[in-house]
Coordinates of C-alpha atoms (C1' of nucleotides) in Angstrom, one line a residue:
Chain A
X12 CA 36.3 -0.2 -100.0
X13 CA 39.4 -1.5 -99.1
X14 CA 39.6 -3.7 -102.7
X15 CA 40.2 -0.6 -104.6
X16 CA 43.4 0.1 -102.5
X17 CA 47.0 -1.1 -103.4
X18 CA 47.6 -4.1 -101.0
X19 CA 50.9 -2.9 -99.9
X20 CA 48.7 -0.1 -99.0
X21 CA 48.1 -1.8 -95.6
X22 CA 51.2 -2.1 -94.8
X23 CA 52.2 1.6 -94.9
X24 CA 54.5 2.7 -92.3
X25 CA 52.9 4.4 -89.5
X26 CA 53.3 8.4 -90.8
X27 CA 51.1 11.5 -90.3
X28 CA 50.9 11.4 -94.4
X29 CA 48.2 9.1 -94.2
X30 CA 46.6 10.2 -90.8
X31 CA 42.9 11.3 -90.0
X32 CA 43.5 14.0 -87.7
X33 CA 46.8 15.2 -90.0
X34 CA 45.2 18.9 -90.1
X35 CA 44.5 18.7 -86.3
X36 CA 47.7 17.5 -85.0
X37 CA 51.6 18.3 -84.5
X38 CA 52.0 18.9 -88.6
X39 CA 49.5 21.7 -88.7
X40 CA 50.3 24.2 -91.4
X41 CA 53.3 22.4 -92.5
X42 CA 53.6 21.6 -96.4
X43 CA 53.9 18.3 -97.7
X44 CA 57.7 18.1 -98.0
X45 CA 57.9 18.9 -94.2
X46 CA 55.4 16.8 -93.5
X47 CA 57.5 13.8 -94.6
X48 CA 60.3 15.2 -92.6
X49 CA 58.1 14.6 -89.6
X50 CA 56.9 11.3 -90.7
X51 CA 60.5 9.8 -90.3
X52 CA 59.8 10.6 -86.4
X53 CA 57.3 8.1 -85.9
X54 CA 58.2 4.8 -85.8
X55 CA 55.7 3.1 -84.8
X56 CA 52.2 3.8 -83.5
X57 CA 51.1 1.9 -80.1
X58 CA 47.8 0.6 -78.7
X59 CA 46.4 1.3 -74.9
X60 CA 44.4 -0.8 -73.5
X61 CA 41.3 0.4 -72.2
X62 CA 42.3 1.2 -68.5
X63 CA 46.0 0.6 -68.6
X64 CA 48.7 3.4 -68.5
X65 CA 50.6 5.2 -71.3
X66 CA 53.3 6.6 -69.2
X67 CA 52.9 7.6 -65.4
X68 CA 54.4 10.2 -62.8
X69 CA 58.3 9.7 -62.5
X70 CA 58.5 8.2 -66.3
X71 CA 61.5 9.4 -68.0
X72 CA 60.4 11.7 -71.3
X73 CA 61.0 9.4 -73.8
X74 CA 58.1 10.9 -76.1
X75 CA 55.4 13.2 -76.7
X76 CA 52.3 11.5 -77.7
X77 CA 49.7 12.2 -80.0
X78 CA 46.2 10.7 -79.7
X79 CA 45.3 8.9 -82.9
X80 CA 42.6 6.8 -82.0
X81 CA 40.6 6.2 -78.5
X82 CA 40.8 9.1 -75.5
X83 CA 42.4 9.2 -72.2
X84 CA 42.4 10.7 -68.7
X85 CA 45.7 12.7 -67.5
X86 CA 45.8 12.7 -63.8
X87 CA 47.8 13.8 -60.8
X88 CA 48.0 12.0 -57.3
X89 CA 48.1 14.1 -54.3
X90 CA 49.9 13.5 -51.2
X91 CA 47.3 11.3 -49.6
X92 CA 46.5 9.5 -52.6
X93 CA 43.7 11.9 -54.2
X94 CA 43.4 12.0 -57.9
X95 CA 43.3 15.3 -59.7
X96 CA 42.1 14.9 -63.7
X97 CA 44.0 17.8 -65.7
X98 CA 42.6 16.7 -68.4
X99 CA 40.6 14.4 -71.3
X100 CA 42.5 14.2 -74.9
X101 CA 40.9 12.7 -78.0
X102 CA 42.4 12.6 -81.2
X103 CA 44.5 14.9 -82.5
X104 CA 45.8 16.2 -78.8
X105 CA 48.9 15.9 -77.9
X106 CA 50.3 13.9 -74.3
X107 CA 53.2 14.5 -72.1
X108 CA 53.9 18.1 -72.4
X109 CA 54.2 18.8 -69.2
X110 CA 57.0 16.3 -68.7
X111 CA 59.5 18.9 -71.3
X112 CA 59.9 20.6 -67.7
X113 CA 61.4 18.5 -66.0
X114 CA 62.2 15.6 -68.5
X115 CA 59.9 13.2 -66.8
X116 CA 56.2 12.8 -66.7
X117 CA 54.5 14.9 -64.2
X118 CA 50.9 12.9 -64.1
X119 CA 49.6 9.7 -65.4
X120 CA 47.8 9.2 -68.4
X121 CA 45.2 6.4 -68.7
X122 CA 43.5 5.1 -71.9
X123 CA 39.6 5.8 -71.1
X124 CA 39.2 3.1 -73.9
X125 CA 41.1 0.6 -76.4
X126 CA 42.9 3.6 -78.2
X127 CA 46.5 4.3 -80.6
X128 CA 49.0 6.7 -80.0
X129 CA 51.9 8.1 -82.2
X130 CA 55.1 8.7 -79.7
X131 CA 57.1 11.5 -81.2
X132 CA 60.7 10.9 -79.8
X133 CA 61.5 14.2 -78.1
X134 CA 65.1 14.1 -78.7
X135 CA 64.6 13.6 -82.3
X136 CA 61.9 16.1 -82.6
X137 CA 63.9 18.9 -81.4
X138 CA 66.5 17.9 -83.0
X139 CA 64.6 17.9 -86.2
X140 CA 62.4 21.1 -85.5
X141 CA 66.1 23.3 -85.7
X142 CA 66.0 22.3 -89.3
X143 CA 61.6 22.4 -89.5
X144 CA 61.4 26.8 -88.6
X145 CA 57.3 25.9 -88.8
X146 CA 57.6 22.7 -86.7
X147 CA 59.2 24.1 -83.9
X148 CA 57.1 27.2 -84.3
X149 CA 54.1 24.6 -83.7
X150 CA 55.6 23.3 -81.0
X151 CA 56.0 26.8 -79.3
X152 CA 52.2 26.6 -80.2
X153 CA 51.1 24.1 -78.6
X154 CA 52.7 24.6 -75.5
X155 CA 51.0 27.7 -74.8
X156 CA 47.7 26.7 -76.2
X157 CA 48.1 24.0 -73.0
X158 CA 48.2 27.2 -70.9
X159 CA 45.8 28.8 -72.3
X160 CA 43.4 26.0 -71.6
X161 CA 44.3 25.7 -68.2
X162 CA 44.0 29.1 -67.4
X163 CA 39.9 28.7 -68.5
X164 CA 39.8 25.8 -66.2
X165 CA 41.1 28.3 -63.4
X166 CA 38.8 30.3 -64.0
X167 CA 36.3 28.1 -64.1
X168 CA 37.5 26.8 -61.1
X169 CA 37.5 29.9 -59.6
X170 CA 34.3 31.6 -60.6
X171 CA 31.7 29.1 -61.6
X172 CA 28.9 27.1 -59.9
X173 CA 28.7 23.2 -60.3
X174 CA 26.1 23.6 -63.2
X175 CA 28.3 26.3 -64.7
X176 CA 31.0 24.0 -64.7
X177 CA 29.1 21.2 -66.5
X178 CA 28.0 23.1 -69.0
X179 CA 31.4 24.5 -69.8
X180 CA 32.8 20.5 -70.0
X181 CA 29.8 19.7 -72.0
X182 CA 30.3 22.6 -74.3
X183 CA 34.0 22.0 -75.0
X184 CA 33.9 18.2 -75.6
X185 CA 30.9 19.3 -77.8
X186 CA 33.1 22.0 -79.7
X187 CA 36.0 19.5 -79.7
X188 CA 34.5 16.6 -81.2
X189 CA 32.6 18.7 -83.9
X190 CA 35.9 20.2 -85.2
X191 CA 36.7 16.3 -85.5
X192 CA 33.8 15.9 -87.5
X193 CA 32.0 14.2 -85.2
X194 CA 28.1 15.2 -83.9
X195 CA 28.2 18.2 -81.8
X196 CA 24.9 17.1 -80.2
X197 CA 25.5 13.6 -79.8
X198 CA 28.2 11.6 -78.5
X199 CA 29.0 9.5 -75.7
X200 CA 31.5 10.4 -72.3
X201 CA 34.0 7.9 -72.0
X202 CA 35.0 9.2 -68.8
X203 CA 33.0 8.1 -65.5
X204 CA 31.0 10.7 -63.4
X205 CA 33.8 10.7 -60.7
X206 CA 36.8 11.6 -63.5
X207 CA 34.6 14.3 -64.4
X208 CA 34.1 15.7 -61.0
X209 CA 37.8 15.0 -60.2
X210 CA 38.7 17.2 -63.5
X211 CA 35.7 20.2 -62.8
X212 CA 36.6 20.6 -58.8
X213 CA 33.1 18.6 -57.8
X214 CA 32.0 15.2 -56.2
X215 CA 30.6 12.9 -58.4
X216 CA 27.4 13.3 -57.0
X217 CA 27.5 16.6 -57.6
X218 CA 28.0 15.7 -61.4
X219 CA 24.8 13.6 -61.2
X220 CA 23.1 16.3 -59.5
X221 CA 23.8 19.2 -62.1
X222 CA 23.0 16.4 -65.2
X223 CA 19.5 16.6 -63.5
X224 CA 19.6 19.8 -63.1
X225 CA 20.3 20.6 -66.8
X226 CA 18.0 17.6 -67.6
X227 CA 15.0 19.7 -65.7
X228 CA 16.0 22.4 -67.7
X229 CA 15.3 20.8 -71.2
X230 CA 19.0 21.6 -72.3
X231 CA 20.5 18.4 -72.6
X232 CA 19.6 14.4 -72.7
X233 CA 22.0 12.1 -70.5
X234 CA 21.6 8.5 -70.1
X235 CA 23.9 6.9 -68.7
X236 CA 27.3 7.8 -71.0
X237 CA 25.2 9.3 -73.9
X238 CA 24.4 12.8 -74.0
X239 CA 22.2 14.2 -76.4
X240 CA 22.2 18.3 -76.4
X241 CA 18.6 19.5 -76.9
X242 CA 19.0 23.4 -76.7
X243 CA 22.9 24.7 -77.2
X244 CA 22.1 27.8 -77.2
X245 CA 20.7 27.4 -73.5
X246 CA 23.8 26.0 -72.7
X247 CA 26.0 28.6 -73.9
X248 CA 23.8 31.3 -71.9
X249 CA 23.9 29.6 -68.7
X250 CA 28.0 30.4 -69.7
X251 CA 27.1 33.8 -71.0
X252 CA 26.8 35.4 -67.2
X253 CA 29.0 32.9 -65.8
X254 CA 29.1 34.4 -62.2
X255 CA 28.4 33.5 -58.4
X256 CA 25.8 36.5 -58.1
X257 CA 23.9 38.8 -60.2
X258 CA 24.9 42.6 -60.4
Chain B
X10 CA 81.5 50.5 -54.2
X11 CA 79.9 51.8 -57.7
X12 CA 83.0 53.6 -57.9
X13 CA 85.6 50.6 -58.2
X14 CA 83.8 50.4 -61.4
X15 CA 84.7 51.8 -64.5
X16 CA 82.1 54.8 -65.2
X17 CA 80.9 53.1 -68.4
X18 CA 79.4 50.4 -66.9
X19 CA 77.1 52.5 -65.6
X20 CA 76.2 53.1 -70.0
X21 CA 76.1 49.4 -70.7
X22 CA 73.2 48.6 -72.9
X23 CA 71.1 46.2 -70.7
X24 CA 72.4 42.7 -70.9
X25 CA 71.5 39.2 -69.7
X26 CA 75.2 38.9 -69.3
X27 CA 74.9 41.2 -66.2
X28 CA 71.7 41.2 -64.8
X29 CA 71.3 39.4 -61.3
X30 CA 68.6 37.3 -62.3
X31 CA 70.9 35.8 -64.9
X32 CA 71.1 32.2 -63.7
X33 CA 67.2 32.3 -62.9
X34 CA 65.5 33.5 -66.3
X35 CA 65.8 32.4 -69.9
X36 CA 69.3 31.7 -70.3
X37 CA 69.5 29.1 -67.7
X38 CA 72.2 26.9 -68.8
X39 CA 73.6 29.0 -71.6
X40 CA 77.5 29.4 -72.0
X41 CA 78.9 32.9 -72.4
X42 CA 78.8 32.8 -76.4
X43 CA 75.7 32.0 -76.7
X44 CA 74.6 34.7 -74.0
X45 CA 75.7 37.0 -75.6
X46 CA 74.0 36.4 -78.7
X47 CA 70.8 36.5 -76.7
X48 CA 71.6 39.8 -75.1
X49 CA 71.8 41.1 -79.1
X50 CA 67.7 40.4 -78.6
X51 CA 67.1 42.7 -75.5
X52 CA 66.8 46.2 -77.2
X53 CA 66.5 48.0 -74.0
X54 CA 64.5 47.6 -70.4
X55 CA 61.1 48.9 -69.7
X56 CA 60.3 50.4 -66.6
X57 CA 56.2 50.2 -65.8
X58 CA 55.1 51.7 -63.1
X59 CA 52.5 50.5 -60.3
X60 CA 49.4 49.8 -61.1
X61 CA 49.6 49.8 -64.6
X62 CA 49.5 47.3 -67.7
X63 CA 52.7 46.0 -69.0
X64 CA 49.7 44.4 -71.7
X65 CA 46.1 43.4 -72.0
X66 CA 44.3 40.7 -73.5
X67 CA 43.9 41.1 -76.7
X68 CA 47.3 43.0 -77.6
X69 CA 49.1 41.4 -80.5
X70 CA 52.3 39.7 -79.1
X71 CA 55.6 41.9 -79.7
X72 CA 57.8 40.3 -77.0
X73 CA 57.8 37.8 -74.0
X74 CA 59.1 39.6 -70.5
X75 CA 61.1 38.7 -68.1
X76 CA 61.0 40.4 -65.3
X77 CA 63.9 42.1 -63.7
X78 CA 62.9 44.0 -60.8
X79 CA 59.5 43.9 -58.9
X80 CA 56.4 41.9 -59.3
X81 CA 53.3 41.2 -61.9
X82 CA 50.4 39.8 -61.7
X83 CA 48.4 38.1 -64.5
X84 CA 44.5 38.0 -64.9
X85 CA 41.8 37.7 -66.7
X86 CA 38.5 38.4 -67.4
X87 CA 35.3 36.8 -67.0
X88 CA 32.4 37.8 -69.4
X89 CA 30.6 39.5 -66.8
X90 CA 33.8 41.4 -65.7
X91 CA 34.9 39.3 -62.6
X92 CA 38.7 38.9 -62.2
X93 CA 40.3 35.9 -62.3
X94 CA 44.1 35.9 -61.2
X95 CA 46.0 33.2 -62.7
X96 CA 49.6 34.0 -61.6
X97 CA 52.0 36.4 -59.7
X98 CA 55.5 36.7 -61.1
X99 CA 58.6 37.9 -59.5
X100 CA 62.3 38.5 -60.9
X101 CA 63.5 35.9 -63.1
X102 CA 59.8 34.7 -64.0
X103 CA 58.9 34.7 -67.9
X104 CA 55.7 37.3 -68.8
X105 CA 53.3 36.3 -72.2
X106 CA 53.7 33.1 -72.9
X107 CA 49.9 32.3 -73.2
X108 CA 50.3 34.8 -76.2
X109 CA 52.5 32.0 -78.0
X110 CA 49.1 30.5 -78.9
X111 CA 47.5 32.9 -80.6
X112 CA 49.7 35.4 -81.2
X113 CA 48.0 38.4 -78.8
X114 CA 48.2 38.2 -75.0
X115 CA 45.5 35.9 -73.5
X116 CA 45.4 38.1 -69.9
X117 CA 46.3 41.2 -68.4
X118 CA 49.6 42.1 -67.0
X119 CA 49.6 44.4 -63.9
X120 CA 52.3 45.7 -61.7
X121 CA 51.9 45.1 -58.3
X122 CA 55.3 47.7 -57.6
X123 CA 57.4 49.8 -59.7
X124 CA 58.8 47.3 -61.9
X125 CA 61.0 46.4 -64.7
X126 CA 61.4 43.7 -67.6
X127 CA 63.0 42.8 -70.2
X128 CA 61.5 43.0 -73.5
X129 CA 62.4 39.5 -75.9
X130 CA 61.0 40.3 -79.3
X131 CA 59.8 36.9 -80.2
X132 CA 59.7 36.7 -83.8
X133 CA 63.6 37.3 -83.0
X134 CA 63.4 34.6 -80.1
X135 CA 62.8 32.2 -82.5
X136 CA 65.1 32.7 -85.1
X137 CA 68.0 33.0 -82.6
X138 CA 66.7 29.5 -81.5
X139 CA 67.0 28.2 -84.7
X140 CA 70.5 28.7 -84.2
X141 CA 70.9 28.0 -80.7
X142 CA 69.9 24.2 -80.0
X143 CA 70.0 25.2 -76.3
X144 CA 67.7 28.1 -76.2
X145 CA 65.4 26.4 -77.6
X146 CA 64.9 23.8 -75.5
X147 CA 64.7 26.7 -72.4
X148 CA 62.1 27.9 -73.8
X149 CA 60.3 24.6 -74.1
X150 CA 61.3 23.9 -70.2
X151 CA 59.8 27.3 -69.9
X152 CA 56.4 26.6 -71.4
X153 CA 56.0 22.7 -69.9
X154 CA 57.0 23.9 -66.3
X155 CA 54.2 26.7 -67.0
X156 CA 51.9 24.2 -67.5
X157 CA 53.2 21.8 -64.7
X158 CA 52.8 24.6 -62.4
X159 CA 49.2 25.2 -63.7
X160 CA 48.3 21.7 -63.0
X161 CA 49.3 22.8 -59.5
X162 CA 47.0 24.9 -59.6
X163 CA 44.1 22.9 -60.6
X164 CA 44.9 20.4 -57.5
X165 CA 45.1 23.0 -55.1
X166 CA 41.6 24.4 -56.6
X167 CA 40.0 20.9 -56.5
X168 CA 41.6 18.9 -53.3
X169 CA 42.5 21.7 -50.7
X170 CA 39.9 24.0 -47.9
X171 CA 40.9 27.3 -47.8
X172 CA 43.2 27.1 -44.9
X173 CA 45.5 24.6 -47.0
X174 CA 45.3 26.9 -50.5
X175 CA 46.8 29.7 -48.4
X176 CA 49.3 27.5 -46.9
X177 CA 50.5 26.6 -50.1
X178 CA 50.4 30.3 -51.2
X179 CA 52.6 31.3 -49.1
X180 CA 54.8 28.5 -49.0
X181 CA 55.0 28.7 -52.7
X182 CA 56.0 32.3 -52.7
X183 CA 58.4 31.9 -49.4
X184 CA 60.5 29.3 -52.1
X185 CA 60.5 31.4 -55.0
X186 CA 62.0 34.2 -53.0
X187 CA 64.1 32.4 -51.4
X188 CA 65.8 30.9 -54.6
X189 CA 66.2 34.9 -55.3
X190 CA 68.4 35.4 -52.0
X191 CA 65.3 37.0 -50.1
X192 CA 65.0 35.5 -46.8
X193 CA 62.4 32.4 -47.0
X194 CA 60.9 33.5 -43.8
X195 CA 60.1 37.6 -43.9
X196 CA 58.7 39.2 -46.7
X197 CA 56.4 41.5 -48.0
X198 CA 53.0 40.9 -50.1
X199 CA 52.7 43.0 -53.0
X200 CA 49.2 42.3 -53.9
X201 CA 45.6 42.9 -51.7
X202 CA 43.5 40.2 -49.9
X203 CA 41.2 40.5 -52.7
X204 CA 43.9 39.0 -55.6
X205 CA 45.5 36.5 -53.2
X206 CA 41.8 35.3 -53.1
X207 CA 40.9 35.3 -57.0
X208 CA 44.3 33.5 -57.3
X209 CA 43.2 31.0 -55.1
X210 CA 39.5 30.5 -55.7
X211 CA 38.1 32.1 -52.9
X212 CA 37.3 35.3 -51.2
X213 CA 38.7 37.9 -49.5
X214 CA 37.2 37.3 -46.8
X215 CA 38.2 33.8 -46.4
X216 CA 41.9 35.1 -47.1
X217 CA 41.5 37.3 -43.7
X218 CA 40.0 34.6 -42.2
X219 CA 42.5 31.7 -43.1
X220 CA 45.7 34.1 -42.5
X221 CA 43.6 34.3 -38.8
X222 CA 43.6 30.5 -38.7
X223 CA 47.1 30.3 -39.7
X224 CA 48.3 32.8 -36.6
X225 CA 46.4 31.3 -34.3
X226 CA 48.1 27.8 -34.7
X227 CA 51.3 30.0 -34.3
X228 CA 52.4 29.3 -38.0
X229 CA 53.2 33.0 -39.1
X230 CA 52.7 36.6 -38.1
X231 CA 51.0 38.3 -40.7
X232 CA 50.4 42.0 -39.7
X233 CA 49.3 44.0 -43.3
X234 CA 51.6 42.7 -45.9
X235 CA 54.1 42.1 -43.7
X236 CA 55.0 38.2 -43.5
X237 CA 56.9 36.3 -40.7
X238 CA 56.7 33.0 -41.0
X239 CA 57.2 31.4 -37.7
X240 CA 56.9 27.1 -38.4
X241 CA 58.0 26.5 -41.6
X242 CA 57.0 23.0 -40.7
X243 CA 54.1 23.2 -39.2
X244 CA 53.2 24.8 -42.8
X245 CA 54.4 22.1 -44.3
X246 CA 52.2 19.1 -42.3
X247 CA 49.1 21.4 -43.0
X248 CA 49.9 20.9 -46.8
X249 CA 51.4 16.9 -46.3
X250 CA 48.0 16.1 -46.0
X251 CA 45.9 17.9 -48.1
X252 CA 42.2 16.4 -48.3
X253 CA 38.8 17.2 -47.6
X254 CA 38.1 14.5 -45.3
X255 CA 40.8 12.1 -43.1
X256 CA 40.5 8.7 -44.4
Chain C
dC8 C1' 45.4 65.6 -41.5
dG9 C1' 41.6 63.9 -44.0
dA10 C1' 39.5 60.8 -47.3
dG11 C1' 39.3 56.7 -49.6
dA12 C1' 41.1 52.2 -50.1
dA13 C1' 42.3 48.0 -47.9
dG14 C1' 41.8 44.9 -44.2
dT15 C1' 39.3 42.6 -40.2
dT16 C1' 35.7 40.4 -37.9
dG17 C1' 30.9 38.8 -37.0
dA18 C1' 26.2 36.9 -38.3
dC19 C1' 23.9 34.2 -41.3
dG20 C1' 22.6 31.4 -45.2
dG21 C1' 23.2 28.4 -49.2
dC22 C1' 25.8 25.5 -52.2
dG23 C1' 28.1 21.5 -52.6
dC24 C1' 30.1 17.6 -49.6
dT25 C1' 29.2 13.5 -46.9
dC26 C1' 26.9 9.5 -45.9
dA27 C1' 23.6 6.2 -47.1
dA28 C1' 20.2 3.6 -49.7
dT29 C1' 18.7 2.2 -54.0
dG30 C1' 18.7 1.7 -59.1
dT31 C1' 20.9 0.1 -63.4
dG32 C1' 23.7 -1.8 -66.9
dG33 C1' 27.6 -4.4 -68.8
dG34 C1' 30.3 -8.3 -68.4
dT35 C1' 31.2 -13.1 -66.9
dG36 C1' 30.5 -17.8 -65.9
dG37 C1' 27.6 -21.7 -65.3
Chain D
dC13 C1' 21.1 -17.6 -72.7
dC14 C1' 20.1 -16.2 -68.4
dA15 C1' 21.3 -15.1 -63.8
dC16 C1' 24.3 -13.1 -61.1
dC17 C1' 27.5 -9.7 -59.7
dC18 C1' 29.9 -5.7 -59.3
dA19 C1' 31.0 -1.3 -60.7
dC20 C1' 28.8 2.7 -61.7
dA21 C1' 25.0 6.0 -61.4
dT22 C1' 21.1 8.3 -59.0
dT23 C1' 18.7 10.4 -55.4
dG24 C1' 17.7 11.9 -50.6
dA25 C1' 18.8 13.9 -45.9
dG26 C1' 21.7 16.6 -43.2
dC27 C1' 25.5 19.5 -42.4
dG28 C1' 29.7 22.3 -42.7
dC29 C1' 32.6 25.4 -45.2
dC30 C1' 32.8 29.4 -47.3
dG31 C1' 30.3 33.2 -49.6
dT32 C1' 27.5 37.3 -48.7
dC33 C1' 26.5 41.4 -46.3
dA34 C1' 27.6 44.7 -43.1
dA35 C1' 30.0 47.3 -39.6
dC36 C1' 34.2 48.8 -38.1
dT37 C1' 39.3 49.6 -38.0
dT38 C1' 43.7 50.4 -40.0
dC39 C1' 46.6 51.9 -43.6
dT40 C1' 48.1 54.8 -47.4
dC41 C1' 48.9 58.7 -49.7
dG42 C1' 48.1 63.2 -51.4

DNA sequence: CGAGAAGTTGACGGCGCTCAATGTGGGTGG
DNA sequence: CCACCCACATTGAGCGCCGTCAACTTCTCG
């Protein structure tokens, strides 16, 4: 297909104008002038490594990130050397937000495969979003959309069972990828049964444990990293009453 | 001493520029000027008594608060009705800003005392911030340390027994007040066993239990809601090590 | 002063953690 | 191309922490 393209097409600065996940990302509802406006931020898009880091605790904010191609892991160390998962970010999420705080990163994040990113200087983005009402107002957005989410995994935390939990993780990357236009019902984790624990509150045992569990259940297909969901509206009901004991 | 004042001060219209929580709250870092233009924002105070909602999930957002005198907390609910706390917020501490997202309020908002905020109308909040390049970038210190603190959270709920998440309860709380001029050592807790334990994943019990623990090892005295910490340190080691197993 | 809410403590059981053995698949080098 | 290797995944056995239930005490407030 590529034949029917202008060569110099190829060669197109790196600019949300031309992006896949354009509706998903930073430049949501912003019209097409503003949207070039933006595109001046990004310089240059980056690759990761499958394994490697993007930035890690103690960086100095340089820029937000936004997940173009590929997923990764964000993850804090405790004291003694324990790894918390906050959280797994495919395309169209945004990375680093929680270093704005404190204007340095606050957890590692790790390419879970060979992946691209967009860095969105920070200076130069709020710089640019006093002029962009609508970009800083997606911004504002964003940043509590992060909160949001984290408050669910609180709550999940807090008041669900390890299959509860599962469900919930399989649910969301389900939901997530769809909106992406991917399968809902079938797509691969990139993440290993141990990041998944680390990021639900479980051991990864327990993760194996609940995949059989869910398995027995006829609900959902998992072999190895693929996951087929056979019954979604199971899944969703073992949410419905998510609770430690009934009445 | 009120009367070394003039009597109208007693009339001023409420003000950032004179409240004591100033330095603490969302014009950290702000020169006079551009104080003053913010105070042009906060209409007038509310007062909301004990035990009732300053909002619930589902109003549309109006205004952020910042609180001014006494103490929140923020929940929300699970499908079947279970409470989840997710925060508790003293003077200086920013109310609504999972509403951001979606523009309506994300969780409840309870007083734990007779209390009073401020009300920021923030369809005005972000105009002003148009204007005012340093606002602006409070507010988005304000929303990334939200989230930094959530991540917190998440470790505590995944990596810490319940002796440890109550350790870092009240350690957490002993600091906050403490930046407010409260003593770091005695204080009072405004909320029941029951939301110290939804905060922290667990159960009142366990909170009566762990708070058992904690006086037995001579750390603190708590007697009620009265709190005397007695080794800050000691606190401190439970926490330097925080893991499920030694090794 | 009385009643209901909040807090404390004990007994007991279950969910998920620990430890360990075994299975499996992807990547590498001979 | 195959064999090997190592990381990852699975499954079982046993146990400990914390949840549940219950009885009792203390506190709060009208």
């Amino acid at each position: 297909m590529s034949e029917v393209l202008p060569f110099h097409a190829q060669h197109l600065k790196a600019a949300c104008s031309n992006c896949s996940v354009l509706e998903l990302c930073l430049p949501i509802g912003l019209n097409g002038a503003e949207v070039e406006r933006l595109d001046t931020l990004i310089v240059q898009r980056v690759k990761v490594k499958k394994g490697t880091a993007l930035y890690r605790t103690g960086d100095p904010l340089r820029s937000l990130y936004a997940v173009r191609i590929g997923s990764f892991k964000t993850s804090m160390l405790s004291v003694d050397g324990r790894e918390q998962v906050t959280g797994f970010h495919i395309p169209g999420e945004m990375l680093g937000l929680d270093a704005i705080s404190a204007d340095e990163h606050a957890c590692n994040a790790f390419a879970l495969e060979d992946s691209e990113v967009c860095p969105i200087h920070f200076a130069h983005l709020e710089k640019l979003a006093q002029n962009l009402p609508s970009l800083q107002h997606n911004l504002n957005r964003l940043l509590s959309r992060e909160i949001v989410r984290d408050h669910s995994m609180l709550m999940l935390m807090g008041n669900m069972n390890s299959d509860e939990r599962l469900a919930a993780f399989l649910l969301n990357l389900s939901q997530r990828l769809s909106i992406r236009g991917y399968s809902s019902k079938d797509f691969v984790l990139k993440m290993r049964r141990e990041e998944i624990g680390s990021y639900l509150g479980l051991r990864l045992e327990t993760i194996c444990r609940g995949i059989a569990h869910l398995r027995d259940q006829g609900l959902v297909e998992i072999s190895g990293r693929n996951v087929r969901i056979q019954n979604m509206d199971g899944l969703k009901q073992l949410l419905a009453g998510c609770h430690r004991s009934p009445r």
